[in-house]
């Protein structure tokens, strides 16, 4: 957020939004830009290929009439057979080409949507993702994308061929004898009622199924990410029950969806029975009155039989289509989530990098974690935030960084902010790729300089392929200290205006404390910095110290001033020194 005052907008209720039908249609239409001529070509080719498929029923009806009249001969049979074979080849080729073109357009549009989804997901405010649950976002970018992609083999042939078949076949029935088309049209309300019932029932069931999948994904993700905590506190059985409970929830919703599918199938079978019966009755009446021939009735019946399959497929594939549309709406709900609205700018004095005015914050309506925080950070100053566990240090860092918007008050920060927490992540890839994430244009010389500044130059000597060594999942393992040095080097390469280190070196333990303290000083040199201090040696090295107690600023000043004041910080420092004495004695 570039120098703007954050006033704290609440995220959508229930987390990440789901697009409605209109929003989904508008976004799909927008994504189809550049592909619309190909879509018109698909439609024209589909109508032509299904029109060719009308030839076999008409040819069989013609042959029946010739046989009944006694005028059929082997040449007639051969001619009709050749015509039917040729029409079958042309129809199949046209259908295959239609499906091929439609599939290419479909997957091109889906690829563009997937890229937009991932791009938007990476820029979502962290507070919004946390409130919705990380599993929801992961489900939308994995399960929902898969559902939409997997729907292609079932949906594309139906929507690109079957719809054309219905239109062309109805036209053929009307051209043959209009009562045949009327007889079939009388039965269409059965299909319409089936469609109406399904559209009122299916979407709700599929949304519930997708929501259950998101809940299961959240439970699995939390169990994996908190694996050490689960083992350490003996929570394996509890987490297992939680995952199993949500998995059974998915199973129940899936059974509901399959039940809806079976009920739709029963309604379609009823429609097929009534369609055949109505055309047969009309054909009998027409023949009885000399208005049609046996061949005409045969052609009509073949056209109806040819229609029944596509009509059932069109309605039945809606089962798959509705599931895909539910997933598509969830994807587009993220894609169309508006960027943070322009916020009122705050006046800030020259030379001030960060300003907080009357800031309060609470998590989901709970007690206040930050209470009436007012603070100014001059440009270039290094400020340490200390306090007991639960005092609000990490929350303050998150509010300053813009991760959490305040419930009240304003926050002004520089344009470019970098945050490192104690949960340092090593990405799967080479050391070079891990570093250039922060600066894509950095040269190897820049990377080596950043590693040297953070004390990690020796790390390359320990790696088999230096900068080209693969680290992270499946790669060369790094110690906690090495991972933190890598993260600190990334901050140097990113060159932010404000660096926030939230206990960024806590995980490495005391064995590498001095080395990491020097790395932190190198990272903070020449820029504004906020350090959530795990070790008070880091706080003592900062220009200024802020002491938090129960979400309020209790003390602020330099290390010397606070020690001389004999307040809360002085007590913390005294306890820290006593704790370090045995370590120094053992090391001497």
Coordinates of C-alpha atoms in Angstrom, one line a residue:
X1 CA 0.0 0.0 0.0
X2 CA 1.7 3.1 -1.2
X3 CA 1.7 5.7 1.6
X4 CA -2.0 5.2 2.2
X5 CA -4.0 5.1 5.4
X6 CA -5.5 1.8 6.1
X7 CA -8.9 2.2 7.7
X8 CA -9.8 -1.5 7.9
X9 CA -12.4 -3.0 5.5
X10 CA -14.0 -6.2 6.6
X11 CA -13.7 -9.2 4.2
X12 CA -16.8 -10.8 2.7
X13 CA -18.8 -12.7 5.2
X14 CA -17.9 -16.4 5.1
X15 CA -14.6 -15.8 3.4
X16 CA -13.8 -15.9 -0.3
X17 CA -16.9 -15.0 -2.4
X18 CA -18.6 -17.1 -5.0
X19 CA -19.6 -15.4 -8.3
X20 CA -23.3 -15.5 -9.2
X21 CA -24.6 -16.6 -12.6
X22 CA -24.4 -13.1 -14.2
X23 CA -20.9 -12.4 -13.0
X24 CA -19.8 -15.8 -14.2
X25 CA -21.3 -15.3 -17.7
X26 CA -19.8 -11.8 -18.0
X27 CA -16.3 -13.0 -17.0
X28 CA -16.5 -16.0 -19.4
X29 CA -17.6 -13.7 -22.2
X30 CA -14.7 -11.4 -21.4
X31 CA -12.3 -14.3 -21.5
X32 CA -13.6 -15.4 -24.9
X33 CA -12.4 -12.2 -26.5
X34 CA -10.1 -13.2 -29.3
X35 CA -11.7 -16.6 -29.7
X36 CA -15.2 -15.6 -30.9
X37 CA -14.6 -16.1 -34.6
X38 CA -13.5 -19.7 -33.9
X39 CA -16.6 -20.2 -31.8
X40 CA -18.8 -19.1 -34.7
X41 CA -16.9 -21.5 -37.0
X42 CA -17.6 -24.3 -34.4
X43 CA -21.3 -23.5 -34.6
X44 CA -21.4 -23.5 -38.3
X45 CA -19.5 -26.7 -38.6
X46 CA -21.6 -28.4 -36.0
X47 CA -24.9 -27.5 -37.8
X48 CA -23.5 -28.8 -41.1
X49 CA -22.2 -32.1 -39.7
X50 CA -25.5 -32.8 -37.8
X51 CA -27.4 -31.9 -41.0
X52 CA -25.5 -34.6 -42.9
X53 CA -26.6 -37.1 -40.2
X54 CA -30.3 -36.6 -41.3
X55 CA -29.6 -38.5 -44.5
X56 CA -29.5 -42.1 -43.1
X57 CA -33.0 -41.9 -41.5
X58 CA -34.5 -40.4 -44.6
X59 CA -32.7 -43.0 -46.8
X60 CA -34.1 -45.9 -44.7
X61 CA -37.6 -44.5 -44.9
X62 CA -37.2 -44.1 -48.7
X63 CA -36.1 -47.8 -48.9
X64 CA -39.0 -49.0 -46.8
X65 CA -41.5 -47.3 -49.1
X66 CA -39.7 -48.8 -52.2
X67 CA -39.8 -52.2 -50.7
X68 CA -43.5 -51.9 -49.8
X69 CA -44.3 -50.7 -53.3
X70 CA -42.2 -53.6 -54.8
X71 CA -39.9 -51.3 -56.8
X72 CA -36.7 -51.9 -54.8
X73 CA -33.9 -53.8 -56.5
X74 CA -30.3 -54.6 -55.6
X75 CA -29.2 -51.3 -57.2
X76 CA -31.5 -49.4 -54.9
X77 CA -30.1 -51.1 -51.9
X78 CA -26.5 -50.5 -52.9
X79 CA -27.1 -46.9 -53.8
X80 CA -28.8 -46.2 -50.4
X81 CA -26.1 -48.1 -48.6
X82 CA -23.4 -46.0 -50.3
X83 CA -25.2 -42.8 -49.5
X84 CA -25.6 -43.8 -45.9
X85 CA -21.9 -44.8 -45.6
X86 CA -20.8 -41.5 -47.2
X87 CA -23.0 -39.5 -44.9
X88 CA -21.8 -41.4 -41.9
X89 CA -18.1 -40.7 -42.8
X90 CA -18.8 -37.0 -43.5
X91 CA -20.9 -36.6 -40.3
X92 CA -18.3 -38.3 -38.2
X93 CA -15.5 -36.2 -39.7
X94 CA -17.4 -33.0 -39.1
X95 CA -18.3 -34.0 -35.6
X96 CA -14.7 -34.9 -34.8
X97 CA -13.5 -31.6 -36.2
X98 CA -16.2 -29.7 -34.3
X99 CA -15.2 -31.3 -31.0
X100 CA -11.5 -30.7 -31.7
X101 CA -12.0 -27.0 -32.4
X102 CA -14.3 -26.6 -29.4
X103 CA -11.9 -28.3 -27.1
X104 CA -9.0 -26.1 -28.1
X105 CA -11.0 -23.0 -27.5
X106 CA -12.3 -24.4 -24.2
X107 CA -8.9 -25.2 -22.8
X108 CA -7.4 -22.0 -24.1
X109 CA -10.0 -20.0 -22.2
X110 CA -9.6 -22.3 -19.1
X111 CA -5.8 -21.8 -19.2
X112 CA -6.3 -18.0 -19.2
X113 CA -8.7 -18.3 -16.3
X114 CA -6.3 -20.5 -14.3
X115 CA -3.5 -18.0 -14.8
X116 CA -5.7 -15.2 -13.6
X117 CA -6.8 -17.2 -10.6
X118 CA -3.3 -18.0 -9.5
X119 CA -2.2 -14.4 -10.1
X120 CA -5.1 -13.0 -8.1
X121 CA -4.6 -15.6 -5.4
X122 CA -1.0 -14.5 -4.9
X123 CA -2.1 -10.9 -4.3
X124 CA -5.0 -11.5 -2.0
X125 CA -4.8 -9.8 1.4
X126 CA -3.5 -12.3 3.9
X127 CA -6.2 -11.5 6.4
X128 CA -8.9 -12.4 3.9
X129 CA -7.2 -15.8 3.1
X130 CA -6.8 -16.5 6.8
X131 CA -10.4 -15.7 7.6
X132 CA -11.7 -17.9 4.7
X133 CA -9.2 -20.7 5.5
X134 CA -6.2 -21.5 3.4
X135 CA -7.9 -24.8 2.4
X136 CA -10.6 -22.9 0.6
X137 CA -8.2 -21.1 -1.6
X138 CA -6.2 -24.3 -2.3
X139 CA -9.4 -26.1 -3.1
X140 CA -10.4 -23.5 -5.6
X141 CA -7.0 -23.5 -7.3
X142 CA -6.8 -27.3 -7.4
X143 CA -10.1 -29.3 -6.9
X144 CA -12.2 -26.7 -8.7
X145 CA -9.8 -26.3 -11.6
X146 CA -9.6 -30.0 -12.0
X147 CA -13.5 -30.3 -11.9
X148 CA -13.8 -27.7 -14.7
X149 CA -11.0 -29.3 -16.8
X150 CA -12.4 -32.9 -16.3
X151 CA -15.8 -31.7 -17.4
X152 CA -14.5 -31.1 -20.9
X153 CA -14.8 -34.7 -22.3
X154 CA -18.5 -34.9 -21.2
X155 CA -19.6 -31.3 -21.8
X156 CA -17.9 -30.3 -25.0
X157 CA -19.4 -33.1 -27.3
X158 CA -22.9 -32.4 -25.9
X159 CA -22.8 -28.6 -26.1
X160 CA -21.1 -28.5 -29.5
X161 CA -22.9 -31.4 -31.2
X162 CA -26.0 -32.6 -29.3
X163 CA -27.6 -29.1 -29.2
X164 CA -27.2 -28.9 -33.0
X165 CA -28.6 -32.4 -33.4
X166 CA -31.8 -31.5 -31.5
X167 CA -32.4 -28.3 -33.6
X168 CA -31.7 -30.0 -37.0
X169 CA -33.7 -33.1 -36.1
X170 CA -36.7 -31.2 -35.0
X171 CA -36.5 -29.3 -38.3
X172 CA -36.3 -32.6 -40.2
X173 CA -39.4 -33.9 -38.4
X174 CA -41.3 -30.8 -39.3
X175 CA -40.2 -31.0 -42.9
X176 CA -41.4 -34.7 -43.0
X177 CA -44.8 -34.1 -41.5
X178 CA -45.6 -31.3 -39.1
X179 CA -47.7 -33.6 -36.8
X180 CA -44.6 -35.6 -36.0
X181 CA -42.8 -32.5 -34.7
X182 CA -46.0 -31.5 -32.9
X183 CA -46.2 -34.9 -31.2
X184 CA -42.6 -34.7 -30.0
X185 CA -43.1 -31.1 -28.9
X186 CA -46.1 -32.1 -26.7
X187 CA -43.7 -34.3 -24.7
X188 CA -41.1 -31.5 -24.3
X189 CA -42.8 -30.2 -21.1
X190 CA -41.7 -33.4 -19.4
X191 CA -38.1 -32.6 -20.1
X192 CA -38.7 -29.0 -19.2
X193 CA -40.1 -30.0 -15.8
X194 CA -37.2 -32.4 -15.3
X195 CA -34.8 -29.5 -16.1
X196 CA -36.7 -27.1 -13.7
X197 CA -36.5 -29.6 -10.9
X198 CA -32.9 -30.2 -11.4
X199 CA -31.9 -26.6 -11.7
X200 CA -33.6 -25.9 -8.4
X201 CA -32.0 -28.9 -6.7
X202 CA -28.7 -29.7 -8.3
X203 CA -26.7 -26.4 -7.8
X204 CA -27.4 -26.3 -4.1
X205 CA -26.3 -29.9 -3.7
X206 CA -23.1 -29.4 -5.7
X207 CA -22.2 -26.2 -3.9
X208 CA -22.6 -28.2 -0.6
X209 CA -20.3 -30.9 -2.1
X210 CA -17.6 -28.4 -3.0
X211 CA -17.9 -26.6 0.4
X212 CA -17.4 -30.0 2.0
X213 CA -14.3 -30.6 -0.1
X214 CA -12.9 -27.2 1.0
X215 CA -13.5 -28.1 4.6
X216 CA -11.7 -31.4 4.2
X217 CA -8.8 -29.7 2.4
X218 CA -8.5 -27.2 5.3
X219 CA -8.3 -30.0 7.9
X220 CA -5.7 -31.9 5.9
X221 CA -3.6 -28.8 5.3
X222 CA -3.7 -27.8 8.9
X223 CA -2.6 -31.3 10.0
X224 CA 0.3 -31.3 7.5
X225 CA 1.4 -27.7 8.3
X226 CA 1.2 -28.3 12.0
X227 CA 2.8 -31.8 11.9
X228 CA 5.4 -31.0 14.6
X229 CA 2.7 -29.6 16.9
X230 CA 0.4 -32.5 16.3
X231 CA 3.2 -34.9 17.3
X232 CA 4.5 -32.8 20.1
X233 CA 1.1 -32.5 21.9
X234 CA -0.1 -36.0 21.0
X235 CA -2.9 -34.7 18.8
X236 CA -2.6 -37.3 16.1
X237 CA -5.9 -39.1 17.0
X238 CA -7.8 -35.8 17.4
X239 CA -6.6 -34.6 14.0
X240 CA -7.3 -38.0 12.4
X241 CA -10.9 -37.8 13.7
X242 CA -11.3 -34.2 12.4
X243 CA -10.1 -35.3 8.9
X244 CA -12.3 -38.4 9.0
X245 CA -15.3 -36.3 10.1
X246 CA -14.9 -33.9 7.2
X247 CA -14.1 -36.8 4.8
X248 CA -17.4 -38.4 5.8
X249 CA -19.0 -35.0 5.2
X250 CA -17.7 -35.1 1.6
X251 CA -19.0 -38.7 1.2
X252 CA -22.5 -37.7 2.4
X253 CA -22.6 -34.8 0.0
X254 CA -21.3 -36.9 -2.8
X255 CA -24.1 -39.5 -2.2
X256 CA -26.7 -36.7 -2.2
X257 CA -25.3 -35.5 -5.6
X258 CA -25.4 -39.1 -7.0
X259 CA -29.0 -39.4 -5.7
X260 CA -30.0 -36.3 -7.6
X261 CA -28.3 -37.8 -10.7
X262 CA -30.4 -41.0 -10.4
X263 CA -33.6 -39.1 -10.0
X264 CA -32.9 -37.0 -13.1
X265 CA -32.2 -40.2 -15.0
X266 CA -35.6 -41.6 -14.0
X267 CA -37.4 -38.5 -15.3
X268 CA -35.5 -38.7 -18.6
X269 CA -36.5 -42.3 -19.1
X270 CA -40.1 -41.3 -18.6
X271 CA -39.7 -38.6 -21.3
X272 CA -38.2 -41.1 -23.7
X273 CA -41.1 -43.5 -23.3
X274 CA -43.7 -40.8 -23.8
X275 CA -41.9 -39.5 -26.9
X276 CA -41.8 -42.8 -28.7
X277 CA -45.4 -43.6 -27.8
X278 CA -46.7 -40.2 -29.0
X279 CA -44.9 -40.4 -32.4
X280 CA -46.1 -44.0 -32.9
X281 CA -49.7 -43.0 -32.2
X282 CA -49.5 -40.0 -34.6
X283 CA -47.9 -42.2 -37.2
X284 CA -50.7 -44.8 -36.9
X285 CA -53.3 -42.0 -37.3
X286 CA -51.6 -40.5 -40.3
X287 CA -51.2 -43.8 -42.1
X288 CA -54.9 -44.6 -41.3
X289 CA -55.9 -41.4 -43.0
X290 CA -53.5 -41.8 -45.9
X291 CA -51.5 -38.7 -44.8
X292 CA -48.2 -40.6 -44.4
X293 CA -46.5 -43.8 -45.5
X294 CA -44.8 -46.6 -43.6
X295 CA -41.5 -45.2 -44.8
X296 CA -42.5 -41.8 -43.4
X297 CA -43.3 -43.2 -40.0
X298 CA -40.0 -45.2 -40.1
X299 CA -38.1 -42.0 -40.8
X300 CA -39.9 -40.2 -38.1
X301 CA -39.3 -42.9 -35.6
X302 CA -35.6 -43.1 -36.5
X303 CA -35.3 -39.3 -36.1
X304 CA -37.1 -39.5 -32.7
X305 CA -34.8 -42.3 -31.6
X306 CA -31.9 -40.2 -32.8
X307 CA -33.2 -37.3 -30.8
X308 CA -33.8 -39.2 -27.6
X309 CA -30.2 -39.9 -27.0
X310 CA -29.1 -36.3 -27.5
X311 CA -32.0 -34.9 -25.5
X312 CA -31.1 -37.2 -22.6
X313 CA -27.5 -36.5 -22.9
X314 CA -28.1 -32.7 -23.0
X315 CA -30.2 -32.9 -19.8
X316 CA -28.0 -35.6 -18.2
X317 CA -24.8 -33.7 -18.9
X318 CA -26.2 -30.8 -17.0
X319 CA -25.4 -32.9 -13.9
X320 CA -21.7 -32.6 -14.9
X321 CA -22.2 -29.1 -16.2
X322 CA -23.7 -27.9 -12.9
X323 CA -20.8 -29.4 -10.9
X324 CA -18.4 -27.6 -13.3
X325 CA -20.3 -24.4 -13.1
X326 CA -20.3 -24.5 -9.3
X327 CA -16.5 -24.8 -9.4
X328 CA -16.3 -22.2 -12.2
X329 CA -18.3 -19.7 -10.0
X330 CA -15.9 -20.3 -7.1
X331 CA -12.9 -19.7 -9.3
X332 CA -14.4 -16.5 -10.8
X333 CA -15.3 -15.4 -7.3
X334 CA -11.6 -15.1 -6.6
X335 CA -10.7 -13.7 -10.0
X336 CA -13.2 -10.9 -9.9
X337 CA -12.5 -10.1 -6.2
X338 CA -11.9 -6.3 -6.4
X339 CA -8.5 -4.9 -5.5
X340 CA -8.4 -2.8 -2.4
X341 CA -10.3 0.3 -3.0
X342 CA -8.4 3.6 -3.0
X343 CA -8.0 4.6 0.6
X344 CA -7.7 8.2 1.9
X345 CA -4.2 9.4 1.9
X346 CA -2.7 10.4 5.2
X347 CA -0.6 13.4 5.8
X348 CA 2.9 12.4 7.1
X349 CA 5.8 14.6 7.9
X350 CA 8.9 14.5 5.8
X351 CA 11.4 12.0 7.2
X352 CA 8.7 9.8 8.8
X353 CA 8.5 6.3 7.2
X354 CA 5.7 4.7 9.3
X355 CA 2.9 6.4 11.2
X356 CA 0.2 4.8 13.3
X357 CA -2.7 6.8 14.7
X358 CA -5.1 5.4 17.3
X359 CA -4.9 1.9 15.9
X360 CA -7.0 -0.9 17.4
X361 CA -7.3 -4.5 16.2
X362 CA -9.0 -7.7 17.2
X363 CA -9.4 -11.1 15.7
X364 CA -12.9 -12.0 14.5
X365 CA -14.7 -10.0 17.2
X366 CA -12.5 -11.2 20.0
X367 CA -10.8 -9.0 22.6
X368 CA -8.6 -6.2 21.5
X369 CA -5.1 -7.4 20.6
X370 CA -3.9 -3.8 19.9
X371 CA -5.4 -0.9 21.8
X372 CA -5.0 2.7 20.8
X373 CA -1.5 2.4 19.3
X374 CA 0.0 5.7 18.2
X375 CA 3.6 5.5 16.9
X376 CA 5.9 7.3 14.5
X377 CA 9.0 5.7 12.9
X378 CA 11.5 8.1 11.4
X379 CA 13.0 7.2 8.0
X380 CA 16.1 5.0 8.5
X381 CA 15.4 4.3 12.2
X382 CA 15.6 0.7 13.5
X383 CA 12.9 0.0 16.1
X384 CA 12.7 -3.1 18.2
X385 CA 9.3 -4.3 19.6
X386 CA 9.5 -6.4 22.8
X387 CA 7.1 -7.8 25.3
X388 CA 5.8 -10.9 26.9
X389 CA 4.2 -13.6 24.8
X390 CA 0.7 -12.5 23.8
X391 CA 1.5 -8.8 24.2
X392 CA 0.6 -8.1 20.5
X393 CA 4.1 -7.9 18.9
X394 CA 3.4 -10.1 15.9
X395 CA 0.0 -8.5 15.4
X396 CA 1.5 -5.1 15.4
X397 CA 4.0 -6.2 12.8
X398 CA 1.2 -7.6 10.6
X399 CA -0.8 -4.4 10.9
X400 CA 2.1 -2.2 10.0
X401 CA 2.9 -4.5 7.0
X402 CA -0.7 -4.3 5.8
X403 CA -1.4 -8.0 6.3
X404 CA -4.2 -7.2 8.7
X405 CA -6.2 -4.0 8.3
X406 CA -6.9 -2.2 11.6
X407 CA -10.4 -2.1 13.1
X408 CA -9.9 1.6 13.8
X409 CA -7.3 4.2 13.2
X410 CA -4.9 4.7 10.3
X411 CA -1.6 3.2 9.2
X412 CA 0.8 4.8 6.8
X413 CA 3.8 2.9 5.4
X414 CA 6.3 3.1 2.5
X415 CA 5.6 1.7 -0.9
X416 CA 7.9 -1.2 -0.7
X417 CA 7.7 -3.4 2.5
X418 CA 9.3 -6.8 3.1
X419 CA 8.3 -9.1 5.9
X420 CA 10.2 -12.1 7.3
X421 CA 8.7 -14.3 10.0
X422 CA 10.2 -17.1 12.0
X423 CA 8.4 -19.6 9.6
X424 CA 11.1 -19.3 6.9
X425 CA 10.2 -21.2 3.7
X426 CA 12.7 -22.7 1.3
X427 CA 11.2 -23.1 -2.2
X428 CA 11.8 -26.2 -4.2
X429 CA 14.4 -25.2 -6.8
X430 CA 18.0 -24.0 -7.0
X431 CA 19.6 -21.6 -4.6
X432 CA 19.7 -19.1 -7.4
X433 CA 16.0 -19.5 -8.0
X434 CA 15.3 -19.0 -4.3
X435 CA 17.2 -15.7 -4.3
X436 CA 16.0 -14.3 -7.6
X437 CA 12.4 -14.5 -6.4
X438 CA 13.1 -11.2 -4.7
X439 CA 15.0 -9.7 -7.6
X440 CA 14.5 -11.3 -11.0
X441 CA 17.2 -9.2 -12.6
X442 CA 19.9 -9.9 -10.1
X443 CA 23.2 -11.2 -11.4
X444 CA 25.3 -14.0 -9.8
X445 CA 27.5 -11.2 -8.5
X446 CA 24.5 -9.6 -6.8
X447 CA 23.5 -13.0 -5.3
X448 CA 27.0 -13.7 -4.0
X449 CA 27.2 -10.2 -2.4
X450 CA 23.9 -10.7 -0.6
X451 CA 25.0 -14.1 0.7
X452 CA 28.3 -12.6 1.9
X453 CA 26.5 -9.7 3.7
X454 CA 24.3 -12.2 5.6
X455 CA 27.2 -14.5 6.5
X456 CA 26.0 -17.2 4.1
X457 CA 28.9 -17.2 1.7
X458 CA 30.3 -20.3 3.3
X459 CA 27.0 -22.0 2.5
X460 CA 27.9 -22.3 -1.1
X461 CA 31.1 -24.2 -0.2
X462 CA 29.0 -26.8 1.5
X463 CA 26.6 -27.2 -1.5
X464 CA 27.6 -29.6 -4.3
X465 CA 26.6 -27.3 -7.2
X466 CA 26.9 -23.9 -5.5
X467 CA 24.1 -21.6 -6.7
X468 CA 22.8 -24.4 -9.0
X469 CA 22.2 -26.8 -6.0
X470 CA 18.6 -27.8 -5.7
X471 CA 17.2 -27.1 -2.2
X472 CA 13.8 -27.4 -0.6
X473 CA 11.5 -30.4 -1.0
X474 CA 13.4 -33.2 -2.6
X475 CA 16.7 -31.1 -2.7
X476 CA 19.7 -30.6 -0.5
X477 CA 18.5 -30.1 3.1
X478 CA 19.3 -26.8 4.8
X479 CA 19.6 -26.1 8.5
X480 CA 17.3 -23.6 10.1
X481 CA 20.1 -21.1 10.3
X482 CA 21.0 -21.6 6.6
X483 CA 17.3 -21.2 5.6
X484 CA 17.1 -17.9 7.6
X485 CA 20.3 -16.6 6.0
X486 CA 18.8 -17.4 2.6
X487 CA 15.7 -15.5 3.6
X488 CA 17.7 -12.5 4.9
X489 CA 19.7 -12.5 1.6
X490 CA 16.4 -12.3 -0.3
X491 CA 15.5 -9.1 1.7
X492 CA 18.8 -7.5 0.7
X493 CA 18.1 -8.3 -2.9
X494 CA 14.5 -7.0 -2.7
X495 CA 15.9 -3.7 -1.2
X496 CA 12.7 -2.7 0.5
X497 CA 12.0 0.8 2.0
X498 CA 10.8 -0.9 5.2
X499 CA 12.0 -4.3 6.5
X500 CA 9.9 -6.0 9.2
X501 CA 11.6 -9.0 10.9
X502 CA 9.2 -10.8 13.1
X503 CA 11.4 -13.1 15.2
X504 CA 13.0 -14.0 11.8
X505 CA 16.0 -15.6 13.4
X506 CA 14.3 -17.4 16.3
X507 CA 14.2 -20.9 14.8
X508 CA 17.9 -21.2 14.5
X509 CA 18.6 -21.4 18.2
X510 CA 21.4 -19.8 20.2
X511 CA 24.2 -21.7 18.4
X512 CA 24.1 -19.2 15.5
X513 CA 22.7 -16.2 17.4
X514 CA 25.7 -13.8 17.0
X515 CA 26.1 -14.7 13.3
X516 CA 22.4 -14.1 12.6
X517 CA 22.4 -10.9 14.6
X518 CA 25.1 -9.6 12.4
X519 CA 23.1 -10.7 9.3
X520 CA 20.1 -8.8 10.7
X521 CA 22.2 -5.6 11.1
X522 CA 23.4 -6.0 7.5
X523 CA 19.8 -6.3 6.2
X524 CA 18.6 -3.3 8.2
X525 CA 21.6 -1.0 7.2
X526 CA 20.4 2.0 5.3
X527 CA 16.7 1.4 5.6
X528 CA 13.8 1.7 8.1
X529 CA 13.4 -1.5 10.1
X530 CA 11.1 -3.0 12.7
X531 CA 12.4 -6.0 14.6
X532 CA 10.2 -8.2 16.7
X533 CA 12.9 -9.2 19.0
X534 CA 13.3 -12.8 20.2
X535 CA 16.7 -12.1 21.7
X536 CA 17.1 -8.8 23.6
X537 CA 20.6 -8.5 22.2
X538 CA 18.8 -7.6 18.9
X539 CA 16.7 -5.0 20.7
X540 CA 19.7 -3.5 22.4
X541 CA 21.3 -3.0 19.0
X542 CA 18.3 -1.0 17.6
X543 CA 18.0 2.8 17.7
X544 CA 14.8 2.6 19.7
X545 CA 12.7 0.1 21.7
X546 CA 9.0 -0.1 22.0
X547 CA 7.6 -2.3 24.9
X548 CA 4.1 -3.7 24.5
X549 CA 2.0 -4.9 27.4
X550 CA -1.5 -6.3 26.7
X551 CA -1.7 -4.6 23.3
X552 CA -0.7 -1.1 24.5
X553 CA 2.6 0.8 24.4
X554 CA 4.0 0.6 27.9
X555 CA 7.5 2.1 27.3
X556 CA 9.5 3.5 24.5
X557 CA 13.1 4.8 24.3
X558 CA 16.7 3.7 23.7
X559 CA 18.1 0.7 25.4
X560 CA 20.1 2.8 27.9
X561 CA 17.1 5.0 28.7
X562 CA 14.8 2.0 29.4
X563 CA 17.4 0.2 31.5
X564 CA 17.9 3.3 33.6
X565 CA 14.2 3.8 34.0
X566 CA 14.0 0.5 35.9
X567 CA 10.6 -0.4 34.3
X568 CA 9.3 -3.4 32.5
X569 CA 12.1 -3.5 29.9
X570 CA 14.7 -3.2 32.6
X571 CA 13.2 -6.3 34.3
X572 CA 13.2 -8.2 30.9
X573 CA 16.8 -7.2 30.3
X574 CA 17.9 -8.3 33.8
X575 CA 16.3 -11.7 33.3
X576 CA 17.9 -12.0 29.8
X577 CA 21.3 -11.3 31.2
X578 CA 20.9 -13.9 33.9
X579 CA 19.8 -16.4 31.3
X580 CA 22.8 -15.7 29.1
X581 CA 25.4 -15.9 32.0
X582 CA 25.4 -19.8 32.0
X583 CA 25.8 -19.8 28.2
X584 CA 28.8 -17.5 28.4
X585 CA 30.3 -19.5 31.3
X586 CA 29.9 -22.7 29.4
X587 CA 31.4 -21.2 26.3
X588 CA 34.5 -19.8 28.1

